[in-house]
Short mmCIF file of C-alpha atoms in Angstrom, two decimals:
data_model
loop_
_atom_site.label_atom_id
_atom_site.label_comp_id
_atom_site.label_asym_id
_atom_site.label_seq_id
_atom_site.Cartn_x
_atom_site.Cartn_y
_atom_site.Cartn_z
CA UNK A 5 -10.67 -17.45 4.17
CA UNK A 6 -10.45 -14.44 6.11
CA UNK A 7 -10.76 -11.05 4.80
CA UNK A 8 -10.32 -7.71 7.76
CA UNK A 9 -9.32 -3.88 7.55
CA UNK A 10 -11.37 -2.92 4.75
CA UNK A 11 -12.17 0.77 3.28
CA UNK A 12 -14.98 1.61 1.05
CA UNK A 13 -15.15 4.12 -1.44
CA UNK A 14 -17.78 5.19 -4.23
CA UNK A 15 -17.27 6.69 -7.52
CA UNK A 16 -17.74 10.15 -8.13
CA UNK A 17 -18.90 10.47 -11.45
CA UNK A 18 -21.81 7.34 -10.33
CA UNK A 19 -22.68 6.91 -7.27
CA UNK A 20 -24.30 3.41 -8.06
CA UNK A 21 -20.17 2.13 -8.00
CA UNK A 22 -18.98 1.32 -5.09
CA UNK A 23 -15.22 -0.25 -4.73
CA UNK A 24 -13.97 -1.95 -1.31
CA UNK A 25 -10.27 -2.98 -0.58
CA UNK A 26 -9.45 -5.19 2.59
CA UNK A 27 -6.68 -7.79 3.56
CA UNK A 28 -7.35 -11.09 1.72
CA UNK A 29 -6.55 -14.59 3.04
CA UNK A 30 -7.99 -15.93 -0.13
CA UNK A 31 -6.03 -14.73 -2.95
CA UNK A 32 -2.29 -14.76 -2.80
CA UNK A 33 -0.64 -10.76 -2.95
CA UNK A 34 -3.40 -10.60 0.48
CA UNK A 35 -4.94 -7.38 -1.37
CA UNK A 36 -8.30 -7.69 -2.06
CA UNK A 37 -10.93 -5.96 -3.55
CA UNK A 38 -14.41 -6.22 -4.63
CA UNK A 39 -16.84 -4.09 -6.77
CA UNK A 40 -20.64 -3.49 -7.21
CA UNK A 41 -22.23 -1.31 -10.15
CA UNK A 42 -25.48 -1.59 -8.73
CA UNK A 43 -25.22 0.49 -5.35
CA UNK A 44 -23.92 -3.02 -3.29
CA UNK A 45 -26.76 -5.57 -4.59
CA UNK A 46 -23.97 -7.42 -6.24
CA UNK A 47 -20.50 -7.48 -6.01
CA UNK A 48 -17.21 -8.86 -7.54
CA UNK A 49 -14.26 -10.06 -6.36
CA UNK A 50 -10.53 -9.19 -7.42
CA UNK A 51 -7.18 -9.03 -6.29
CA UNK A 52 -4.43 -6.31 -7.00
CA UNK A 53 -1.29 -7.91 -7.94
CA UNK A 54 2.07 -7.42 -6.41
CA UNK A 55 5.55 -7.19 -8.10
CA UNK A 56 7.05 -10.55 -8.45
CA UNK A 57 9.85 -11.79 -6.32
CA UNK A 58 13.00 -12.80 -7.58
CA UNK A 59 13.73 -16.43 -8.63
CA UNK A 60 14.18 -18.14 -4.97
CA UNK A 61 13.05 -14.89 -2.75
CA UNK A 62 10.12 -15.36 -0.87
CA UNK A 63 6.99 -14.00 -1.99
CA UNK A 64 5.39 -10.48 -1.88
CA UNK A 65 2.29 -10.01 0.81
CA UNK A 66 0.17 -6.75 0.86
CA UNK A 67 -1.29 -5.52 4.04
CA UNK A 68 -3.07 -2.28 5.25
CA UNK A 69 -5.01 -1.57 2.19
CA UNK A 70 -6.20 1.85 1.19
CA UNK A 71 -8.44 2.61 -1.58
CA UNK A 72 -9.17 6.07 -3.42
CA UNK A 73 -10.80 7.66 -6.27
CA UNK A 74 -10.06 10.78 -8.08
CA UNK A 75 -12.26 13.43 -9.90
CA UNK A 76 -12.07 11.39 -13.11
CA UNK A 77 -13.00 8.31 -11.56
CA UNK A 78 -9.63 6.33 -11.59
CA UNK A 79 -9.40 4.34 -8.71
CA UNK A 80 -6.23 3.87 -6.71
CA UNK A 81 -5.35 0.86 -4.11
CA UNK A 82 -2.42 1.27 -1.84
CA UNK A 83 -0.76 -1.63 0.31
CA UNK A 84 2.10 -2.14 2.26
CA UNK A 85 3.89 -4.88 0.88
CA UNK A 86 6.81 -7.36 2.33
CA UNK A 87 8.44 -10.60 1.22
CA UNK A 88 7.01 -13.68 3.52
CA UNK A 89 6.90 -17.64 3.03
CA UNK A 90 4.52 -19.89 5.17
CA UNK A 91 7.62 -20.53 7.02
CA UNK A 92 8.99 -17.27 7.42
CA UNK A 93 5.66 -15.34 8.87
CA UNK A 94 6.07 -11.85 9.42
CA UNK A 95 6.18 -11.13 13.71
CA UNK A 96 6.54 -7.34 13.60
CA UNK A 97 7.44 -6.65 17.16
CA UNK A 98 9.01 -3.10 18.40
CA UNK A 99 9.69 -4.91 21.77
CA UNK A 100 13.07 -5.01 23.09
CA UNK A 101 12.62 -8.51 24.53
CA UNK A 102 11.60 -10.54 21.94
CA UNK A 103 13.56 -11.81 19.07
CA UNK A 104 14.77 -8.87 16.64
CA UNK A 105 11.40 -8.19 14.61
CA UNK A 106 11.47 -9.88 11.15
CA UNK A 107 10.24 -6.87 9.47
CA UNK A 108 13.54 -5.26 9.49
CA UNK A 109 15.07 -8.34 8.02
CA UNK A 110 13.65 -8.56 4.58
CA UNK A 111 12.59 -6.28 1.17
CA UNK A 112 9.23 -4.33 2.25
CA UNK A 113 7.40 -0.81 1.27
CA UNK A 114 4.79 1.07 -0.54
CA UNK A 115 2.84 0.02 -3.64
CA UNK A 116 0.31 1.68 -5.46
CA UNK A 117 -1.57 0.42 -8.36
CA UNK A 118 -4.58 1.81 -10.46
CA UNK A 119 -7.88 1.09 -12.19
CA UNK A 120 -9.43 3.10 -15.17
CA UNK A 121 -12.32 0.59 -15.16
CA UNK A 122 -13.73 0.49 -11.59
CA UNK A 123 -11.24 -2.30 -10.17
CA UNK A 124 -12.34 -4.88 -13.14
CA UNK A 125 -8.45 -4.66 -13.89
CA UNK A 126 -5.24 -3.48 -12.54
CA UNK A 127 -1.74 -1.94 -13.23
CA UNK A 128 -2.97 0.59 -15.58
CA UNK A 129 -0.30 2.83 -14.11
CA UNK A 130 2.19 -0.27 -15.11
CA UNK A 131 0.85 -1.70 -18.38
CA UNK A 132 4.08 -3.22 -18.55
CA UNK A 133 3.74 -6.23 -16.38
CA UNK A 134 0.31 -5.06 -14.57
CA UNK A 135 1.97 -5.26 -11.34
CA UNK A 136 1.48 -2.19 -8.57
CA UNK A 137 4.17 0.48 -8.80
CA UNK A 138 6.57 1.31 -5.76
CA UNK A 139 5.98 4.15 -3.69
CA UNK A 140 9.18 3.11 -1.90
CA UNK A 141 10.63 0.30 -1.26
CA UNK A 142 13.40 -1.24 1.04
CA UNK A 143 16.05 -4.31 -0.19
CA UNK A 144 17.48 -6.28 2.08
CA UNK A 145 21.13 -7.22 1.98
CA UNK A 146 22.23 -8.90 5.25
CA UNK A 147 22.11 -5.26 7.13
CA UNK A 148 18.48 -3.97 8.72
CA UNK A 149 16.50 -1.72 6.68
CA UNK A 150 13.36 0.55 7.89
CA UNK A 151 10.43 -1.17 7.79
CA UNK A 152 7.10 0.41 5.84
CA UNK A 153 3.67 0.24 6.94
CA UNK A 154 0.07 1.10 7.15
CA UNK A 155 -0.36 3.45 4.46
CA UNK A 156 -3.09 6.12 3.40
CA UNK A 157 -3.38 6.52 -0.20
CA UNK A 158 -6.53 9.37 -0.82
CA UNK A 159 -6.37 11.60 -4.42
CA UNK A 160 -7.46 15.40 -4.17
CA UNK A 161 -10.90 15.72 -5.31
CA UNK A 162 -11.29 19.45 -4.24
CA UNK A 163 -12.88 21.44 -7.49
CA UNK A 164 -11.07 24.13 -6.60
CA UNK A 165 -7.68 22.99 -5.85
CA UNK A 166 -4.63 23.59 -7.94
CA UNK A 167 -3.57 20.24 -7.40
CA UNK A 168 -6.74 18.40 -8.06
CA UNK A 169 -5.93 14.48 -9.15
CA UNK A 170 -2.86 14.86 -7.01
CA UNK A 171 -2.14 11.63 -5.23
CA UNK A 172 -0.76 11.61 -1.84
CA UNK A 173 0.46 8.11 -0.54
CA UNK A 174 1.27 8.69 3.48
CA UNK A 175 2.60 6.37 5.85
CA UNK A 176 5.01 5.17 8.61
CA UNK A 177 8.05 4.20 8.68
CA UNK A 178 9.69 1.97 11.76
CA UNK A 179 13.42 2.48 12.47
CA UNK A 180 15.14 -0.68 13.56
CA UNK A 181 15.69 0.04 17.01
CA UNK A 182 19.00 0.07 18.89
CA UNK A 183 18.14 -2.64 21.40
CA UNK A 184 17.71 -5.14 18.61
CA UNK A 185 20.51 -4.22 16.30
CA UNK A 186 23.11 -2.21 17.10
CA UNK A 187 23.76 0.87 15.89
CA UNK A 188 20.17 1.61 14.52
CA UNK A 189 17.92 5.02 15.55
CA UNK A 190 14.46 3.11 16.29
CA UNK A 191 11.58 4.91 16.74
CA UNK A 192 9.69 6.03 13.20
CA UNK A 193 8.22 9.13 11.15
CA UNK A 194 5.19 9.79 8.78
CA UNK A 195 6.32 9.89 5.35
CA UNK A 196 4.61 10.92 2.41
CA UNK A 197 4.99 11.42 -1.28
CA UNK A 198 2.85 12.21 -3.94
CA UNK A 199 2.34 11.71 -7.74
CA UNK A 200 1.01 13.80 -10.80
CA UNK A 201 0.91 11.36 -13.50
CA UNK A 202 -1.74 8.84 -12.55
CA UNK A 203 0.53 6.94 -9.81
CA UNK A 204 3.15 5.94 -12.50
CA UNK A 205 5.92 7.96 -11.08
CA UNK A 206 6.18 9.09 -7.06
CA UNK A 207 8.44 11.83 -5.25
CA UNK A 208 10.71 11.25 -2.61
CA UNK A 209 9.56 10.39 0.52
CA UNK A 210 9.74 13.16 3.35
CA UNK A 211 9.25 12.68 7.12
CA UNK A 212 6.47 15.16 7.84
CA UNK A 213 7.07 14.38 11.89
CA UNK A 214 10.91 15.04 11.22
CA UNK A 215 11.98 17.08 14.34
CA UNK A 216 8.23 16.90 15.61
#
């Protein structure tokens, strides 16, 4: 299966661990990762699990991974995330003349999860059920909702910062445009939102390009 848009990253506190996340066809949340403890001879292969759907809904499918670690070598994976069958294929399409974009038409946004043991396991910010945490996240109930994609999820690693293990989850988020149904804004704005516990609990979301 195919595996594209990958990110590598290597641990602070050994440089001989390296962690890489990337879209993966062959495991079924689409977020993979794989990890090597001896500086990329070897590596293993994971997935990062996604919350589970409702009994009936469609599935949840990660896409544009991003992968960070912080000063105490906790690892982070971020992923856009939307619910999609085989049937029901996401065609994300901002253009007036095709059919209104399915993106806007179904529960979507922002999940984080994290690793205390170099991406061997998952969810340790939600022992609970393992599953990654929302950022944000959009439900669908018969009226369009924003859509939430390609996300940068990085954790300060500045000695010197006040801030340091800080973890900033960034993104963009599509309005449903005017053309396709009526009454919506279109256009979009980078959001972001951050957390200080270890990616259990996020902030609101603010547009950083509001009025920009």
């Amino acid at each position: 299966a195919a595996q594209n848009e990958p990110q590598i990253v290597v641990h602070p506190l050994d440089p001989n661990v390296i962690a890489a996340a990337y879209r993966d066809f062959s495991v079924a949340s689409r977020n993979g990762v794989s990890y090597s403890t001896d500086l990329g001879t070897t590596w293993t292969h994971t997935e990062v699990p996604l919350p589970a759907s409702a009994p009936g809904d469609d599935p949840f499918i990660g896409d544009d991974p991003s992968i960070s670690f912080d000063t105490l070598g906790r690892l982070y994976y971020g992923a856009a995330a939307h619910q999609e069958s085989a049937l029901t294929q996401l065609q994300f399409n901002l253009d007036p003349n095709q059919i209104a974009p399915a993106g806007f038409l179904r529960n979507n946004g922002i999940f984080v999860s994290r690793s205390d043991d170099t991406a061997a396991s998952w969810g340790a910010n939600n022992p609970a059920t393992g599953a990654a945490v929302p950022v944000f996240q959009n439900t669908f109930t018969g009226t369009p909702v924003n859509f939430e994609a390609v996300p940068f999820v990085i954790a300060d690693r500045n000695p010197s910062s006040a801030f340091r293990n800080r973890v900033y989850a960034v993104w963009t988020r599509f309005y449903a445009d005017d053309a396709l149904f009526a009454g919506s804004r279109g256009g979009g704005d980078i959001m972001v939102s951050r957390s200080d516990d270890g990616g259990v609990t996020w902030s609101t979301p603010r547009a950083i390009t509001a009025g920009v």
